[in-house]
mmCIF file of C-alpha atoms in Angstrom:
data_model
loop_
_atom_site.group_PDB
_atom_site.id
_atom_site.type_symbol
_atom_site.label_atom_id
_atom_site.label_comp_id
_atom_site.label_asym_id
_atom_site.label_seq_id
_atom_site.Cartn_x
_atom_site.Cartn_y
_atom_site.Cartn_z
ATOM 1 C CA MET A 1 -2.747 -5.262 25.660
ATOM 2 C CA ILE A 2 -1.453 -7.199 22.675
ATOM 3 C CA LYS A 3 -3.689 -5.215 20.339
ATOM 4 C CA ASN A 4 -2.334 -1.966 21.806
ATOM 5 C CA ILE A 5 1.305 -3.028 21.643
ATOM 6 C CA LEU A 6 1.311 -5.007 18.461
ATOM 7 C CA SER A 7 -1.106 -3.452 16.086
ATOM 8 C CA ALA A 8 -1.066 0.308 16.313
ATOM 9 C CA LEU A 9 -2.503 3.436 17.747
ATOM 10 C CA LEU A 10 -4.552 5.420 15.260
ATOM 11 C CA ILE A 11 -4.638 9.032 16.290
ATOM 12 C CA GLY A 12 -5.040 12.419 14.623
ATOM 13 C CA VAL A 13 -1.915 14.555 14.796
ATOM 14 C CA SER A 14 -1.832 18.273 14.157
ATOM 15 C CA GLY A 15 -0.521 18.944 10.682
ATOM 16 C CA ILE A 16 -1.118 15.403 9.449
ATOM 17 C CA SER A 17 -4.326 14.936 7.523
ATOM 18 C CA ALA A 18 -4.353 11.171 7.758
ATOM 19 C CA ALA A 19 -4.337 9.290 11.012
ATOM 20 C CA VAL A 20 -0.871 8.090 11.819
ATOM 21 C CA VAL A 21 0.026 4.496 12.232
ATOM 22 C CA ILE A 22 2.589 3.413 14.710
ATOM 23 C CA ALA A 23 4.040 -0.055 14.810
ATOM 24 C CA ALA A 24 5.019 -0.807 18.365
ATOM 25 C CA PRO A 25 7.111 -3.727 19.562
ATOM 26 C CA ILE A 26 5.693 -6.756 21.271
ATOM 27 C CA GLN A 27 7.050 -8.343 24.407
ATOM 28 C CA ALA A 28 8.448 -11.794 23.755
ATOM 29 C CA GLU A 29 6.217 -13.494 26.282
ATOM 30 C CA GLU A 30 3.164 -12.023 24.579
ATOM 31 C CA SER A 31 4.112 -12.847 20.995
ATOM 32 C CA LYS A 32 1.527 -14.549 18.848
ATOM 33 C CA ALA A 33 2.193 -16.668 15.820
ATOM 34 C CA ASP A 34 -0.512 -14.911 13.815
ATOM 35 C CA HIS A 35 1.207 -11.505 13.878
ATOM 36 C CA ILE A 36 3.609 -10.589 11.103
ATOM 37 C CA ASN A 37 5.434 -7.418 10.162
ATOM 38 C CA VAL A 38 5.265 -7.211 6.373
ATOM 39 C CA ARG A 39 8.149 -5.373 4.726
ATOM 40 C CA GLY A 40 8.293 -5.121 0.960
ATOM 41 C CA SER A 41 7.063 -3.269 -2.109
ATOM 42 C CA ILE A 42 3.620 -2.983 -3.633
ATOM 43 C CA LEU A 43 2.904 -5.071 -6.710
ATOM 44 C CA SER A 44 -0.679 -3.856 -7.058
ATOM 45 C CA TYR A 45 -3.502 -2.217 -5.124
ATOM 46 C CA SER A 46 -7.203 -2.607 -5.853
ATOM 47 C CA GLY A 47 -10.135 -1.866 -3.582
ATOM 48 C CA SER A 48 -9.215 -3.354 -0.241
ATOM 49 C CA THR A 49 -6.426 -5.638 -1.402
ATOM 50 C CA LEU A 50 -2.699 -5.054 -1.626
ATOM 51 C CA GLU A 51 -0.388 -7.478 -3.361
ATOM 52 C CA VAL A 52 3.051 -7.118 -1.820
ATOM 53 C CA LYS A 53 6.408 -8.577 -2.761
ATOM 54 C CA THR A 54 7.981 -9.140 0.631
ATOM 55 C CA ARG A 55 11.639 -8.635 1.428
ATOM 56 C CA GLU A 56 11.878 -12.433 1.521
ATOM 57 C CA GLY A 57 10.856 -12.491 -2.151
ATOM 58 C CA GLU A 58 7.375 -13.930 -1.635
ATOM 59 C CA THR A 59 4.114 -12.515 -2.968
ATOM 60 C CA LEU A 60 1.636 -11.812 -0.165
ATOM 61 C CA SER A 61 -1.988 -10.731 -0.458
ATOM 62 C CA VAL A 62 -2.888 -8.213 2.263
ATOM 63 C CA THR A 63 -6.546 -7.451 2.892
ATOM 64 C CA LEU A 64 -7.141 -3.949 4.267
ATOM 65 C CA ALA A 65 -9.757 -4.102 7.017
ATOM 66 C CA ASP A 66 -12.685 -1.702 7.256
ATOM 67 C CA GLY A 67 -11.512 1.712 8.435
ATOM 68 C CA TRP A 68 -7.866 1.059 7.529
ATOM 69 C CA GLN A 69 -5.460 3.960 7.753
ATOM 70 C CA VAL A 70 -2.223 4.867 6.021
ATOM 71 C CA SER A 71 0.641 7.191 6.858
ATOM 72 C CA SER A 72 4.007 7.947 5.315
ATOM 73 C CA VAL A 73 7.393 8.762 6.758
ATOM 74 C CA ALA A 74 9.259 12.023 6.316
ATOM 75 C CA LYS A 75 12.969 12.686 6.674
ATOM 76 C CA ALA A 76 14.198 13.983 10.004
ATOM 77 C CA ASP A 77 17.686 14.915 11.145
ATOM 78 C CA VAL A 78 19.947 13.734 13.919
ATOM 79 C CA THR A 79 19.710 17.230 15.403
ATOM 80 C CA ASP A 80 15.976 16.595 15.912
ATOM 81 C CA ILE A 81 16.841 13.922 18.504
ATOM 82 C CA LYS A 82 16.757 16.214 21.521
ATOM 83 C CA PRO A 83 16.264 15.612 25.250
ATOM 84 C CA GLY A 84 12.576 15.033 25.988
ATOM 85 C CA VAL A 85 11.747 13.727 22.514
ATOM 86 C CA PHE A 86 10.105 10.276 22.356
ATOM 87 C CA VAL A 87 11.766 7.940 19.857
ATOM 88 C CA GLY A 88 11.594 4.391 18.587
ATOM 89 C CA ILE A 89 15.069 3.026 17.811
ATOM 90 C CA ALA A 90 15.749 -0.339 16.226
ATOM 91 C CA SER A 91 19.259 -1.441 17.148
ATOM 92 C CA LEU A 92 21.754 -4.276 17.267
ATOM 93 C CA PRO A 93 24.304 -5.124 19.966
ATOM 94 C CA LYS A 94 27.799 -3.838 19.138
ATOM 95 C CA GLU A 95 31.075 -5.617 19.628
ATOM 96 C CA GLY A 96 32.538 -4.284 22.814
ATOM 97 C CA GLY A 97 29.160 -3.472 24.324
ATOM 98 C CA GLY A 98 26.269 -1.103 23.804
ATOM 99 C CA ASP A 99 23.872 -0.913 20.885
ATOM 100 C CA GLY A 100 24.107 0.617 17.428
ATOM 101 C CA ALA A 101 21.008 2.058 15.767
ATOM 102 C CA LEU A 102 19.585 0.583 12.578
ATOM 103 C CA GLU A 103 16.940 3.301 12.290
ATOM 104 C CA VAL A 104 15.328 6.033 14.370
ATOM 105 C CA LEU A 105 11.660 7.038 14.356
ATOM 106 C CA ILE A 106 10.850 10.360 16.037
ATOM 107 C CA PHE A 107 7.293 10.254 17.357
ATOM 108 C CA PRO A 108 4.971 13.262 17.149
ATOM 109 C CA PRO A 109 4.330 14.730 20.625
ATOM 110 C CA ALA A 110 0.776 13.332 20.673
ATOM 111 C CA LEU A 111 2.178 9.787 20.559
ATOM 112 C CA LYS A 112 4.693 10.177 23.372
ATOM 113 C CA GLY A 113 4.760 7.061 25.550
ATOM 114 C CA MET A 114 3.277 4.682 22.980
ATOM 115 C CA GLY A 115 4.672 1.149 23.440
ATOM 116 C CA GLU A 116 7.300 2.371 25.898
ATOM 117 C CA GLY A 117 9.977 -0.218 26.607
ATOM 118 C CA SER A 118 12.707 -2.260 24.943
ATOM 119 C CA TYR A 119 11.747 -5.491 23.188
ATOM 120 C CA GLY A 120 12.872 -8.013 20.640
ATOM 121 C CA TRP A 121 12.315 -6.855 17.048
ATOM 122 C CA ASP A 122 12.482 -8.538 13.664
ATOM 123 C CA LEU A 123 14.182 -5.944 11.473
ATOM 124 C CA LYS A 124 17.364 -8.038 11.621
ATOM 125 C CA PRO A 125 18.339 -11.131 13.617
ATOM 126 C CA ASN A 126 19.030 -10.214 17.278
ATOM 127 C CA SER A 127 17.692 -6.690 16.816
ATOM 128 C CA SER A 128 15.621 -4.884 19.418
ATOM 129 C CA MET A 129 13.194 -1.976 19.397
ATOM 130 C CA THR A 130 13.403 0.644 22.128
ATOM 131 C CA ASN A 131 10.573 3.139 22.502
ATOM 132 C CA ALA A 132 11.816 5.673 25.009
ATOM 133 C CA THR A 133 12.419 9.300 25.894
ATOM 134 C CA VAL A 134 15.743 10.877 24.991
ATOM 135 C CA ALA A 135 17.543 11.751 28.222
ATOM 136 C CA ASP A 136 20.556 13.323 26.539
ATOM 137 C CA ALA A 137 22.273 13.448 23.180
ATOM 138 C CA VAL A 138 26.029 13.857 23.078
ATOM 139 C CA LYS A 139 28.751 13.733 20.457
ATOM 140 C CA ASP A 140 31.515 11.195 20.867
ATOM 141 C CA VAL A 141 34.284 9.753 18.744
ATOM 142 C CA ASP A 142 31.915 7.298 17.077
ATOM 143 C CA GLY A 143 29.323 9.876 16.106
ATOM 144 C CA ARG A 144 26.198 10.637 18.084
ATOM 145 C CA THR A 145 25.213 8.582 21.102
ATOM 146 C CA VAL A 146 21.874 9.018 22.829
ATOM 147 C CA THR A 147 20.850 7.945 26.282
ATOM 148 C CA VAL A 148 17.174 7.001 26.347
ATOM 149 C CA SER A 149 15.025 6.241 29.391
ATOM 150 C CA TYR A 150 12.004 3.978 29.810
ATOM 151 C CA HIS A 151 10.282 2.606 32.906
ATOM 152 C CA GLY A 152 13.082 3.886 35.130
ATOM 153 C CA LYS A 153 15.808 2.231 33.028
ATOM 154 C CA GLU A 154 18.393 3.765 30.726
ATOM 155 C CA LYS A 155 20.036 2.566 27.536
ATOM 156 C CA LYS A 156 22.814 4.088 25.457
ATOM 157 C CA ILE A 157 22.530 3.741 21.686
ATOM 158 C CA SER A 158 25.008 5.041 19.130
ATOM 159 C CA ILE A 159 23.641 6.453 15.880
ATOM 160 C CA PRO A 160 26.176 5.909 13.081
ATOM 161 C CA ASP A 161 26.378 8.281 10.138
ATOM 162 C CA GLY A 162 23.867 7.281 7.476
ATOM 163 C CA THR A 163 21.332 5.807 9.918
ATOM 164 C CA PRO A 164 17.790 6.466 8.584
ATOM 165 C CA ILE A 165 16.007 9.009 10.801
ATOM 166 C CA VAL A 166 12.331 9.668 10.115
ATOM 167 C CA THR A 167 9.076 10.909 11.559
ATOM 168 C CA PHE A 168 5.491 10.334 10.460
ATOM 169 C CA GLY A 169 3.916 12.191 7.547
ATOM 170 C CA PRO A 170 0.551 12.220 5.760
ATOM 171 C CA ALA A 171 -0.496 9.747 3.079
ATOM 172 C CA THR A 172 -3.599 8.659 1.205
ATOM 173 C CA LYS A 173 -4.664 5.614 -0.767
ATOM 174 C CA ASP A 174 -3.359 7.395 -3.884
ATOM 175 C CA ASP A 175 0.152 6.803 -2.551
ATOM 176 C CA LEU A 176 -0.334 3.020 -2.760
ATOM 177 C CA VAL A 177 1.278 2.695 -6.158
ATOM 178 C CA ALA A 178 3.339 -0.101 -7.698
ATOM 179 C CA ASP A 179 6.888 -0.340 -6.314
ATOM 180 C CA ALA A 180 6.125 1.844 -3.282
ATOM 181 C CA VAL A 181 7.846 0.449 -0.199
ATOM 182 C CA VAL A 182 5.573 -0.479 2.705
ATOM 183 C CA PHE A 183 5.738 -1.573 6.318
ATOM 184 C CA ILE A 184 2.565 -3.337 7.446
ATOM 185 C CA PRO A 185 1.837 -4.744 10.926
ATOM 186 C CA ALA A 186 -0.691 -7.462 10.128
ATOM 187 C CA GLU A 187 -2.395 -10.650 11.213
ATOM 188 C CA LYS A 188 -1.549 -13.734 9.216
ATOM 189 C CA THR A 189 -4.431 -15.637 7.631
ATOM 190 C CA ALA A 190 -4.697 -18.903 5.717
ATOM 191 C CA ASP A 191 -4.437 -17.110 2.374
ATOM 192 C CA GLY A 192 -2.457 -13.974 3.208
ATOM 193 C CA ALA A 193 -2.790 -11.309 5.866
ATOM 194 C CA VAL A 194 -5.203 -8.693 7.225
ATOM 195 C CA ALA A 195 -4.084 -5.178 8.212
ATOM 196 C CA HIS A 196 -5.722 -2.181 9.826
ATOM 197 C CA GLN A 197 -2.908 0.233 9.068
ATOM 198 C CA LEU A 198 0.267 0.605 7.064
ATOM 199 C CA VAL A 199 3.176 2.919 6.402
ATOM 200 C CA VAL A 200 4.090 3.686 2.793
ATOM 201 C CA GLY A 201 7.190 5.261 1.298
ATOM 202 C CA LYS A 202 6.677 8.645 -0.302
ATOM 203 C CA ASP A 203 8.812 11.346 -1.903
ATOM 204 C CA GLY A 204 11.844 9.110 -1.854
ATOM 205 C CA VAL A 205 11.637 8.308 1.870
ATOM 206 C CA VAL A 206 10.930 4.677 2.737
ATOM 207 C CA PRO A 207 9.786 3.151 6.048
ATOM 208 C CA PRO A 208 13.009 1.980 7.725
ATOM 209 C CA MET A 209 11.389 0.116 10.604
#
């Protein structure tokens, strides 16, 4: 189960030439010290090795495992967040109650249900990731608020103006260029990390997760 939740589901999606990679949250009780989410920019890429400058300012060597896959993210719009759509929303608790979105990932229909639930996430301290189906989307005084449902539960999340909203897009190894922003779910090793999949920024859109 950890492999399914933590690593990713590699699946062909209509209209996307590369297999998509989906980073799903991990339940706290199942967390493992050897998993890391690498966020940063590419320093270099050669063969099966990526050198990444992480957001923490460190240089990390990431070995790409046999059969590794890459996808990109493409811009979406708040109007694409419609009832019935499956989304992954990273959020933080708001003063006064409720959650405010840090980013929204709209899943392709073929990936609906992947990693369903609401779990701790490491985008920011105290953040969570909710993979759920949009029950409704309404306008209120603070912008757009969505109600999402998962496993019989509901959660309301506000989406402030300027929140990154993306979906998956195609990518190839040719997109792994210096300074490209990446998000890589990986397994930590003694001398770096090993990854089976990654998401790379392309055409000015960077992975916000």
